[in-house]
CSV table of C-alpha atoms in Angstrom, one decimal:
chain,number,residue,atom,x,y,z
A,31,MET,CA,145.9,86.3,-26.4
A,32,SER,CA,144.0,85.8,-23.1
A,33,HIS,CA,143.8,82.3,-21.6
A,34,SER,CA,141.4,82.9,-18.8
A,35,THR,CA,140.8,79.7,-16.7
A,36,PRO,CA,138.3,79.3,-13.9
A,37,ALA,CA,139.9,78.5,-10.5
A,38,ILE,CA,140.0,74.9,-9.6
A,39,SER,CA,138.7,74.1,-6.2
A,40,THR,CA,137.2,71.1,-4.3
A,41,CYS,CA,134.3,71.0,-1.9
A,42,ARG,CA,135.7,70.4,1.5
A,43,PRO,CA,133.8,68.4,4.2
A,44,ALA,CA,132.9,71.6,6.0
A,45,ALA,CA,131.1,72.9,2.9
A,46,ARG,CA,129.5,69.5,2.0
A,47,SER,CA,125.9,70.6,2.4
A,48,ALA,CA,126.5,73.6,0.3
A,49,ALA,CA,128.2,71.5,-2.4
A,50,GLN,CA,125.3,69.1,-2.4
A,51,ALA,CA,122.9,71.9,-2.7
A,52,SER,CA,124.7,73.6,-5.6
A,53,CYS,CA,125.1,70.2,-7.3
A,54,SER,CA,121.5,69.2,-7.0
A,55,SER,CA,121.3,69.3,-10.8
A,56,VAL,CA,123.7,66.4,-11.0
A,57,PRO,CA,121.8,63.1,-11.6
A,58,GLY,CA,122.3,60.9,-8.7
A,59,ALA,CA,123.5,63.6,-6.4
A,60,PRO,CA,121.8,64.1,-3.0
A,61,GLY,CA,118.7,66.2,-3.3
A,62,ALA,CA,118.5,65.7,-7.1
A,63,PRO,CA,115.1,64.7,-8.6
A,64,SER,CA,114.9,61.0,-9.6
A,65,THR,CA,115.0,60.6,-13.3
A,66,GLY,CA,115.6,56.8,-13.5
A,67,PRO,CA,118.6,54.7,-12.5
A,68,ALA,CA,121.6,57.0,-11.8
A,69,PRO,CA,124.9,56.2,-13.3
A,70,PRO,CA,127.7,55.0,-11.0
A,71,VAL,CA,129.1,58.0,-9.2
A,72,GLY,CA,132.4,58.4,-7.5
A,73,LYS,CA,133.4,61.2,-5.0
A,74,VAL,CA,137.0,62.3,-4.7
A,75,GLY,CA,137.6,65.2,-2.4
A,76,GLY,CA,134.0,66.2,-2.7
A,77,VAL,CA,134.1,66.4,-6.5
A,78,VAL,CA,131.2,64.5,-8.0
A,79,LEU,CA,132.3,62.3,-10.9
A,80,ALA,CA,130.2,59.9,-13.0
A,81,MET,CA,131.9,56.9,-14.3
A,82,GLY,CA,130.9,57.9,-17.9
A,83,GLY,CA,132.6,61.3,-17.4
A,84,LEU,CA,132.3,64.4,-15.4
A,85,ARG,CA,128.7,65.4,-14.8
A,86,SER,CA,128.1,69.1,-14.4
A,87,GLY,CA,125.0,71.2,-14.7
A,88,ALA,CA,124.2,74.8,-14.6
A,89,GLY,CA,123.6,74.7,-10.9
A,90,CYS,CA,127.1,73.3,-10.1
A,91,PRO,CA,129.7,75.9,-10.8
A,92,MET,CA,132.5,73.9,-9.1
A,93,ALA,CA,131.8,70.8,-11.3
A,94,ALA,CA,131.4,73.0,-14.3
A,95,ALA,CA,134.8,74.6,-13.6
A,96,VAL,CA,136.5,71.3,-13.4
A,97,SER,CA,134.6,70.1,-16.5
A,98,ARG,CA,135.9,73.1,-18.5
A,99,ARG,CA,139.4,72.3,-17.3
A,100,LEU,CA,139.0,68.7,-18.6
A,101,ARG,CA,137.8,69.5,-22.1
A,102,GLY,CA,140.0,67.6,-24.5
A,103,VAL,CA,141.3,65.3,-21.8
A,104,ASP,CA,140.5,61.6,-21.2
A,105,VAL,CA,140.0,61.2,-17.4
A,106,THR,CA,139.8,57.7,-16.2
A,107,VAL,CA,138.0,56.7,-13.0
A,108,GLY,CA,138.3,53.0,-12.3
A,109,GLN,CA,138.0,51.3,-15.6
A,110,THR,CA,136.0,53.9,-17.6
A,111,ALA,CA,137.2,56.9,-19.6
A,112,HIS,CA,135.5,59.9,-21.2
A,113,PRO,CA,137.0,59.8,-24.7
A,114,LEU,CA,138.1,63.2,-25.9
A,115,THR,CA,141.2,64.5,-27.6
A,116,TYR,CA,144.2,64.2,-25.2
A,117,HIS,CA,144.8,61.2,-23.1
A,118,ALA,CA,145.2,61.5,-19.3
A,119,ARG,CA,144.9,59.0,-16.5
A,120,MET,CA,144.0,59.6,-12.8
A,121,SER,CA,146.8,59.0,-10.4
A,122,ARG,CA,146.4,57.9,-6.8
A,123,ARG,CA,149.4,60.0,-5.9
A,124,LEU,CA,147.6,63.3,-6.4
A,125,PRO,CA,144.2,64.6,-5.1
A,126,ILE,CA,141.7,65.2,-7.9
A,127,ASP,CA,142.2,69.0,-8.0
A,128,GLN,CA,145.9,68.5,-8.5
A,129,VAL,CA,145.3,65.8,-11.2
A,130,VAL,CA,143.2,68.3,-13.1
A,131,LEU,CA,145.7,71.2,-12.6
A,132,HIS,CA,148.7,69.1,-13.6
A,133,THR,CA,147.0,67.8,-16.6
A,134,TYR,CA,145.8,71.3,-17.6
A,135,VAL,CA,149.3,72.8,-17.2
A,136,ALA,CA,150.9,69.9,-19.2
A,137,MET,CA,148.3,70.3,-22.0
A,138,GLN,CA,148.9,74.0,-22.3
A,139,ASN,CA,152.6,73.6,-22.6
A,140,LEU,CA,152.9,70.4,-24.6
A,141,ALA,CA,149.7,70.4,-26.7
A,142,HIS,CA,149.1,74.1,-27.2
A,143,GLY,CA,152.7,75.3,-27.1
A,144,ARG,CA,152.3,78.0,-24.4
A,145,ALA,CA,155.4,79.1,-22.6
A,146,VAL,CA,155.9,77.9,-19.0
A,147,ASN,CA,156.2,81.6,-17.9
A,148,ASP,CA,152.8,82.4,-19.4
A,149,ILE,CA,151.2,79.4,-17.7
A,150,ALA,CA,152.9,80.1,-14.4
A,151,GLU,CA,151.5,83.6,-14.3
A,152,GLU,CA,148.0,82.3,-15.0
A,153,ILE,CA,148.0,79.8,-12.2
A,154,GLY,CA,149.9,81.9,-9.8
A,155,LYS,CA,153.0,79.7,-9.4
A,156,SER,CA,156.7,80.1,-10.1
A,157,ARG,CA,158.0,79.0,-13.5
A,158,PHE,CA,160.1,76.4,-11.8
A,159,ALA,CA,157.1,74.9,-10.0
A,160,THR,CA,155.1,75.0,-13.3
A,161,ALA,CA,157.9,73.2,-15.2
A,162,ARG,CA,157.9,70.5,-12.4
A,163,MET,CA,154.2,70.1,-12.9
A,164,VAL,CA,154.6,69.4,-16.6
A,165,ARG,CA,157.4,66.9,-15.9
A,166,ARG,CA,155.4,65.2,-13.1
A,167,ALA,CA,152.3,65.0,-15.3
A,168,ARG,CA,154.2,63.0,-17.9
A,169,GLU,CA,155.9,60.9,-15.2
A,170,LEU,CA,152.6,59.9,-13.7
A,171,GLY,CA,151.0,59.2,-17.1
A,172,LEU,CA,148.5,62.1,-16.8
A,173,ILE,CA,149.3,63.1,-20.3
A,174,GLU,CA,151.0,61.2,-23.1
A,175,VAL,CA,153.0,62.6,-26.0
A,176,THR,CA,152.9,60.4,-29.1
A,177,ALA,CA,154.8,61.2,-32.3
A,178,LYS,CA,152.6,60.8,-35.3
A,179,VAL,CA,154.8,61.4,-38.3
A,180,PRO,CA,152.7,60.7,-41.4
A,181,ASP,CA,155.6,59.4,-43.4
A,182,PRO,CA,157.6,56.3,-42.4
A,183,VAL,CA,160.5,58.2,-40.8
A,184,ASP,CA,162.3,57.0,-37.7
A,185,VAL,CA,162.3,60.2,-35.7
A,186,ASP,CA,164.8,59.1,-33.0
A,187,LEU,CA,167.4,57.8,-35.5
A,188,SER,CA,167.0,60.9,-37.6
A,189,ALA,CA,167.7,63.2,-34.7
A,190,ARG,CA,170.6,61.1,-33.4
A,191,LEU,CA,172.2,61.0,-36.9
A,192,ALA,CA,171.9,64.7,-37.4
A,193,GLN,CA,173.3,65.5,-34.0
A,194,ARG,CA,176.2,63.1,-34.3
A,195,TYR,CA,177.4,64.4,-37.7
A,196,GLY,CA,176.4,68.1,-37.4
A,197,LEU,CA,173.8,68.0,-40.1
A,198,ARG,CA,171.0,70.5,-40.5
A,199,SER,CA,168.6,67.5,-40.6
A,200,ALA,CA,168.5,63.8,-41.4
A,201,LEU,CA,165.6,61.7,-42.7
A,202,VAL,CA,166.0,58.0,-41.7
A,203,VAL,CA,163.4,55.9,-43.5
A,204,ALA,CA,161.9,53.3,-41.2
A,205,THR,CA,162.5,50.2,-43.3
A,206,GLN,CA,164.2,47.1,-42.1
A,207,SER,CA,164.2,45.4,-45.5
A,208,THR,CA,167.5,43.9,-46.5
A,209,ASN,CA,166.4,44.0,-50.1
A,210,ALA,CA,168.2,46.8,-51.9
A,211,THR,CA,165.3,47.5,-54.3
A,212,GLU,CA,162.7,47.8,-51.5
A,213,ALA,CA,165.0,50.1,-49.5
A,214,ARG,CA,165.6,52.2,-52.6
A,215,GLU,CA,161.9,52.6,-53.2
A,216,ALA,CA,161.2,53.6,-49.6
A,217,ILE,CA,164.0,56.2,-49.7
A,218,ALA,CA,162.7,57.5,-53.0
A,219,ARG,CA,159.2,58.2,-51.5
A,220,ILE,CA,160.7,60.3,-48.7
A,221,THR,CA,163.1,62.0,-51.1
A,222,ALA,CA,160.1,62.9,-53.4
A,223,ARG,CA,158.3,64.4,-50.4
A,224,TYR,CA,161.5,66.4,-49.4
A,225,ILE,CA,161.9,67.8,-52.9
A,226,LEU,CA,158.3,68.8,-52.9
A,227,ASP,CA,158.7,70.6,-49.6
A,228,ASP,CA,162.1,72.1,-50.3
A,229,ILE,CA,162.0,73.6,-53.8
A,230,GLU,CA,160.8,77.2,-54.0
A,231,GLU,CA,159.9,79.6,-56.7
A,232,ASP,CA,162.8,80.8,-58.8
A,233,ASP,CA,165.3,78.3,-57.3
A,234,VAL,CA,168.1,77.0,-59.4
A,235,VAL,CA,168.3,73.3,-58.3
A,236,GLY,CA,171.0,70.8,-59.3
A,237,PHE,CA,170.6,67.0,-59.5
A,238,ALA,CA,173.4,64.4,-59.6
A,239,PRO,CA,171.2,61.6,-60.8
A,240,GLY,CA,171.1,58.0,-59.7
A,241,ARG,CA,168.5,55.2,-59.4
A,242,THR,CA,166.9,56.5,-56.2
A,243,LEU,CA,166.4,60.0,-57.8
A,244,VAL,CA,165.0,58.4,-60.9
A,245,LEU,CA,162.3,56.7,-58.8
A,246,ALA,CA,161.7,59.9,-56.7
A,247,SER,CA,161.3,62.0,-59.9
A,248,ARG,CA,158.6,59.7,-61.1
A,249,LEU,CA,156.5,60.5,-58.0
A,250,ILE,CA,156.5,64.3,-58.5
A,251,SER,CA,153.9,65.9,-60.7
A,252,GLN,CA,154.0,69.6,-59.7
A,253,LEU,CA,156.6,71.9,-58.3
A,254,PRO,CA,157.1,75.7,-58.0
A,255,SER,CA,158.7,77.2,-61.1
A,256,ALA,CA,162.5,76.5,-60.9
A,257,ASP,CA,165.4,75.9,-63.1
A,258,ILE,CA,166.7,72.3,-63.1
A,259,VAL,CA,170.4,71.6,-63.7
A,260,GLN,CA,172.1,68.2,-64.2
A,261,LEU,CA,175.3,68.2,-62.2
A,262,THR,CA,177.1,65.1,-63.5
A,263,GLY,CA,177.3,63.3,-66.8
A,264,VAL,CA,175.6,59.9,-67.3
A,265,GLY,CA,177.0,56.6,-66.5
A,266,ALA,CA,176.8,53.4,-68.5
A,267,PRO,CA,174.9,51.2,-68.7
A,268,ARG,CA,172.0,53.3,-67.4
A,269,LEU,CA,172.6,56.3,-69.7
A,270,GLU,CA,168.9,57.3,-69.6
A,271,ASP,CA,168.9,57.9,-65.8
A,272,GLY,CA,170.3,61.4,-65.8
A,273,VAL,CA,168.1,62.6,-68.6
A,274,GLU,CA,165.0,61.2,-67.0
A,275,VAL,CA,165.5,62.9,-63.7
A,276,ILE,CA,166.0,66.3,-65.3
A,277,SER,CA,163.1,65.7,-67.7
A,278,ASN,CA,160.7,64.6,-64.9
A,279,ILE,CA,161.6,67.3,-62.5
A,280,GLY,CA,161.8,70.0,-65.2
A,281,ARG,CA,158.3,69.0,-66.4
A,282,ALA,CA,156.9,69.3,-62.9
A,283,SER,CA,158.5,72.7,-62.2
A,284,GLY,CA,157.9,74.2,-65.6
A,285,GLY,CA,161.2,76.0,-65.5
A,286,ALA,CA,164.2,75.8,-67.8
A,287,THR,CA,166.1,72.6,-67.8
A,288,TYR,CA,169.9,72.2,-68.3
A,289,PRO,CA,170.7,68.5,-69.2
A,290,LEU,CA,174.2,67.3,-69.5
A,291,TYR,CA,174.5,65.1,-72.6
A,292,ALA,CA,177.9,63.7,-71.8
A,293,PRO,CA,179.4,60.7,-70.1
A,294,ALA,CA,180.2,60.9,-66.4
A,295,LEU,CA,183.8,59.9,-67.1
A,296,LEU,CA,186.0,60.8,-70.1
A,297,MET,CA,188.6,58.6,-71.6
A,298,LYS,CA,192.3,59.4,-70.9
A,299,ASP,CA,192.7,60.4,-74.6
A,300,PRO,CA,193.0,64.3,-74.6
A,301,ARG,CA,190.8,64.3,-77.7
A,302,ALA,CA,187.9,63.3,-75.6
A,303,HIS,CA,187.7,66.8,-74.1
A,304,VAL,CA,186.6,68.2,-77.4
A,305,LEU,CA,183.1,66.9,-76.4
A,306,LEU,CA,183.0,69.5,-73.6
A,307,GLN,CA,183.1,72.3,-76.0
A,308,HIS,CA,179.7,71.6,-77.3
A,309,PRO,CA,177.4,74.7,-76.8
A,310,SER,CA,174.7,72.7,-74.9
A,311,ILE,CA,177.3,71.3,-72.4
A,312,GLN,CA,178.9,74.7,-72.0
A,313,ARG,CA,175.4,76.2,-71.2
A,314,THR,CA,174.8,73.6,-68.5
A,315,MET,CA,178.3,74.0,-67.0
A,316,ARG,CA,177.8,77.8,-66.7
A,317,ARG,CA,174.5,77.4,-65.0
A,318,MET,CA,176.0,75.2,-62.3
A,319,ASP,CA,177.6,78.3,-60.8
A,320,HIS,CA,174.1,79.6,-59.9
A,321,VAL,CA,172.8,76.5,-58.2
A,322,VAL,CA,171.4,77.1,-54.7
A,323,LYS,CA,170.3,73.6,-53.8
A,324,THR,CA,171.6,70.2,-54.8
A,325,PHE,CA,170.3,66.6,-54.6
A,326,LEU,CA,173.1,64.1,-54.8
A,327,THR,CA,173.1,60.3,-55.1
A,328,ILE,CA,175.4,58.5,-52.8
A,329,GLY,CA,177.1,55.6,-54.7
A,330,GLY,CA,178.6,52.7,-52.8
A,331,TRP,CA,181.7,51.0,-54.0
A,332,PRO,CA,182.0,48.8,-55.8
A,333,GLU,CA,178.7,46.9,-56.0
A,334,ALA,CA,176.3,49.9,-56.0
A,335,SER,CA,178.3,52.2,-58.3
A,336,LEU,CA,177.9,52.7,-62.0
A,337,LEU,CA,181.2,54.6,-62.1
A,338,ALA,CA,182.9,51.5,-60.6
A,339,ARG,CA,181.5,49.5,-63.5
A,340,GLN,CA,182.9,51.9,-66.0
A,341,LEU,CA,186.3,51.8,-64.4
A,342,THR,CA,186.2,48.0,-64.3
A,343,GLU,CA,185.7,48.0,-68.1
A,344,LEU,CA,188.6,50.4,-68.4
A,345,GLY,CA,190.8,48.2,-66.2
A,346,GLU,CA,191.2,51.0,-63.6
A,347,ARG,CA,188.9,50.1,-60.7
A,348,GLU,CA,191.4,48.0,-58.8
A,349,ALA,CA,193.8,51.0,-58.5
A,350,PHE,CA,191.1,53.1,-56.8
A,351,GLU,CA,190.0,50.3,-54.5
A,352,ASN,CA,193.6,50.1,-53.4
A,353,GLU,CA,193.5,53.8,-52.5
A,354,GLY,CA,190.6,53.0,-50.3
A,355,VAL,CA,187.6,54.3,-52.3
A,356,VAL,CA,184.3,53.3,-50.7
A,357,ALA,CA,181.9,56.0,-52.0
A,358,GLU,CA,181.2,58.4,-54.8
A,359,ILE,CA,179.1,61.6,-54.6
A,360,GLY,CA,178.9,64.2,-57.3
A,361,THR,CA,182.3,64.1,-58.9
A,362,MET,CA,184.1,63.0,-55.7
A,363,LEU,CA,185.6,59.7,-54.8
A,364,LEU,CA,185.8,59.2,-51.0
A,365,ASP,CA,187.7,56.9,-48.6
A,366,ILE,CA,186.2,55.7,-45.4
A,367,ASP,CA,187.4,58.7,-43.5
A,368,GLY,CA,185.6,61.1,-45.9
A,369,ASN,CA,188.8,62.2,-47.7
A,370,THR,CA,188.8,62.9,-51.4
A,371,VAL,CA,190.7,60.3,-53.4
A,372,PRO,CA,192.5,61.9,-56.4
A,373,GLY,CA,193.2,60.3,-59.7
A,374,LEU,CA,190.3,61.3,-62.0
A,375,GLU,CA,191.0,65.1,-62.2
A,376,GLY,CA,190.0,66.4,-65.6
A,377,ARG,CA,188.1,63.3,-66.5
A,378,PHE,CA,185.0,63.7,-64.5
A,379,VAL,CA,182.2,65.6,-66.3
A,380,GLY,CA,180.2,67.7,-64.0
A,381,ILE,CA,180.3,70.1,-61.0
A,382,SER,CA,183.7,70.3,-59.3
A,383,GLU,CA,184.1,69.6,-55.6
A,384,GLU,CA,185.0,73.3,-55.0
A,385,SER,CA,181.9,74.5,-56.7
A,386,LEU,CA,179.7,71.9,-55.0
A,387,ARG,CA,180.9,73.0,-51.5
A,388,ARG,CA,179.9,76.5,-52.3
A,389,VAL,CA,176.2,75.5,-52.9
A,390,PRO,CA,174.2,76.7,-49.8
A,391,ALA,CA,172.0,73.6,-49.4
A,392,ARG,CA,173.3,70.1,-50.3
A,393,VAL,CA,171.2,66.9,-49.8
A,394,GLY,CA,172.8,63.4,-50.0
A,395,ILE,CA,170.5,60.4,-50.8
A,396,GLY,CA,171.3,56.8,-50.5
A,397,GLY,CA,170.8,53.6,-48.5
A,398,GLY,CA,170.2,49.9,-48.5
A,399,ALA,CA,172.5,47.0,-48.4
A,400,GLY,CA,176.0,47.8,-49.6
A,401,LYS,CA,175.7,51.5,-48.9
A,402,GLU,CA,176.7,51.5,-45.2
A,403,ARG,CA,180.4,52.5,-45.7
A,404,ALA,CA,179.4,54.9,-48.4
A,405,LEU,CA,177.1,56.8,-46.1
A,406,ILE,CA,179.7,56.9,-43.4
A,407,ALA,CA,182.3,58.3,-45.8
A,408,THR,CA,179.8,60.9,-47.1
A,409,LEU,CA,178.9,62.0,-43.6
A,410,ARG,CA,182.6,62.3,-42.6
A,411,SER,CA,183.3,64.3,-45.7
A,412,GLY,CA,181.0,67.1,-44.6
A,413,ILE,CA,179.7,67.5,-48.2
A,414,CYS,CA,176.0,67.2,-47.2
A,415,HIS,CA,173.9,69.4,-45.0
A,416,VAL,CA,171.0,66.9,-45.1
A,417,VAL,CA,171.0,63.1,-45.7
A,418,ILE,CA,168.1,60.8,-46.6
A,419,THR,CA,168.9,57.1,-45.9
A,420,ASP,CA,167.5,54.0,-44.3
A,421,ALA,CA,167.6,52.7,-40.7
A,422,ARG,CA,170.2,50.0,-41.6
A,423,CYS,CA,172.8,52.6,-42.8
A,424,ALA,CA,171.9,55.1,-40.1
A,425,ARG,CA,172.7,52.5,-37.4
A,426,ALA,CA,175.9,51.6,-39.1
A,427,ALA,CA,176.9,55.3,-39.1
A,428,LEU,CA,176.0,55.7,-35.4
A,429,ALA,CA,178.0,52.6,-34.5
A,430,VAL,CA,181.4,53.9,-35.6
């Protein structure tokens, strides 16, 4: 695609009379017919500028060339700016022709995505000189780059968290609330958006439900056709959570649903395993082997964990806390270093750790007060490719 650009030049003193003659169509210029009070005019290097913007007419090719260069740029002379798309400011460190050229080069690279080599060829400079022009344009404030993420995501924290823990990506919700409910709702909104963007036609998607995913599922009304699989049993006292997530997401996608009508944790009595032989449970367990994407709730121990409540009722929680459990995700209990804590083998109902780690794309979701250590443990475990959390938990994970 051609990007032809007229040459930028200035009218030097030796050519002043010619410039004045060619610019006679500019209101207020020498030789121009009087049409009323002329706007304030400034001259820099012979280039005629009006305070309200660059004035160019058909008879002024030099000014017209600069005007074309400045389309989409805010050029400020004194205190007045011509408001267009990109923001630039005049710098006293550069002559006007270089201000325009530096701004143009930076715009082409940063705003339009053109390669430095391509721009360098156009303006007749080396790629190193062109790259320096982009850098100097930003340093001098000739062009500003502003992130405008439509959703409340902290871009810097997200990038740092992903880099620190080797994630494919991270979404850190920009909420400073210390209220767990408010943080959960904010995370749920971003989670819903991610699910909408991520699920594709014919996917087999697994969900390990929790309160954040329940809220997210209520925000989704339509998805590409996909099969929805429940990855873990339900935990008391919120037995309806798992079923609601699968029901809501399944309704939005229109695909087959595979609910898991079983408790998250079986009793120690061997007779409890008879429940797992039910045809509907066997059907769901078999479908887990085909899951290509998972969305997993991160549970923080003990306050933010339904499983911890169950173990409390069974008189077993203290033993696991003594082993250092700080988090649960899927059917895994994790210590602060991200190691799996054994002890519930054969009693968890849902996808095994081995099967979960074979899933190509795994998203962990959780944040708010009380989830800081749980997030750290999850990140260290390597179980997730993507995490969605809040700024409080992200900072805690970056601080260790």
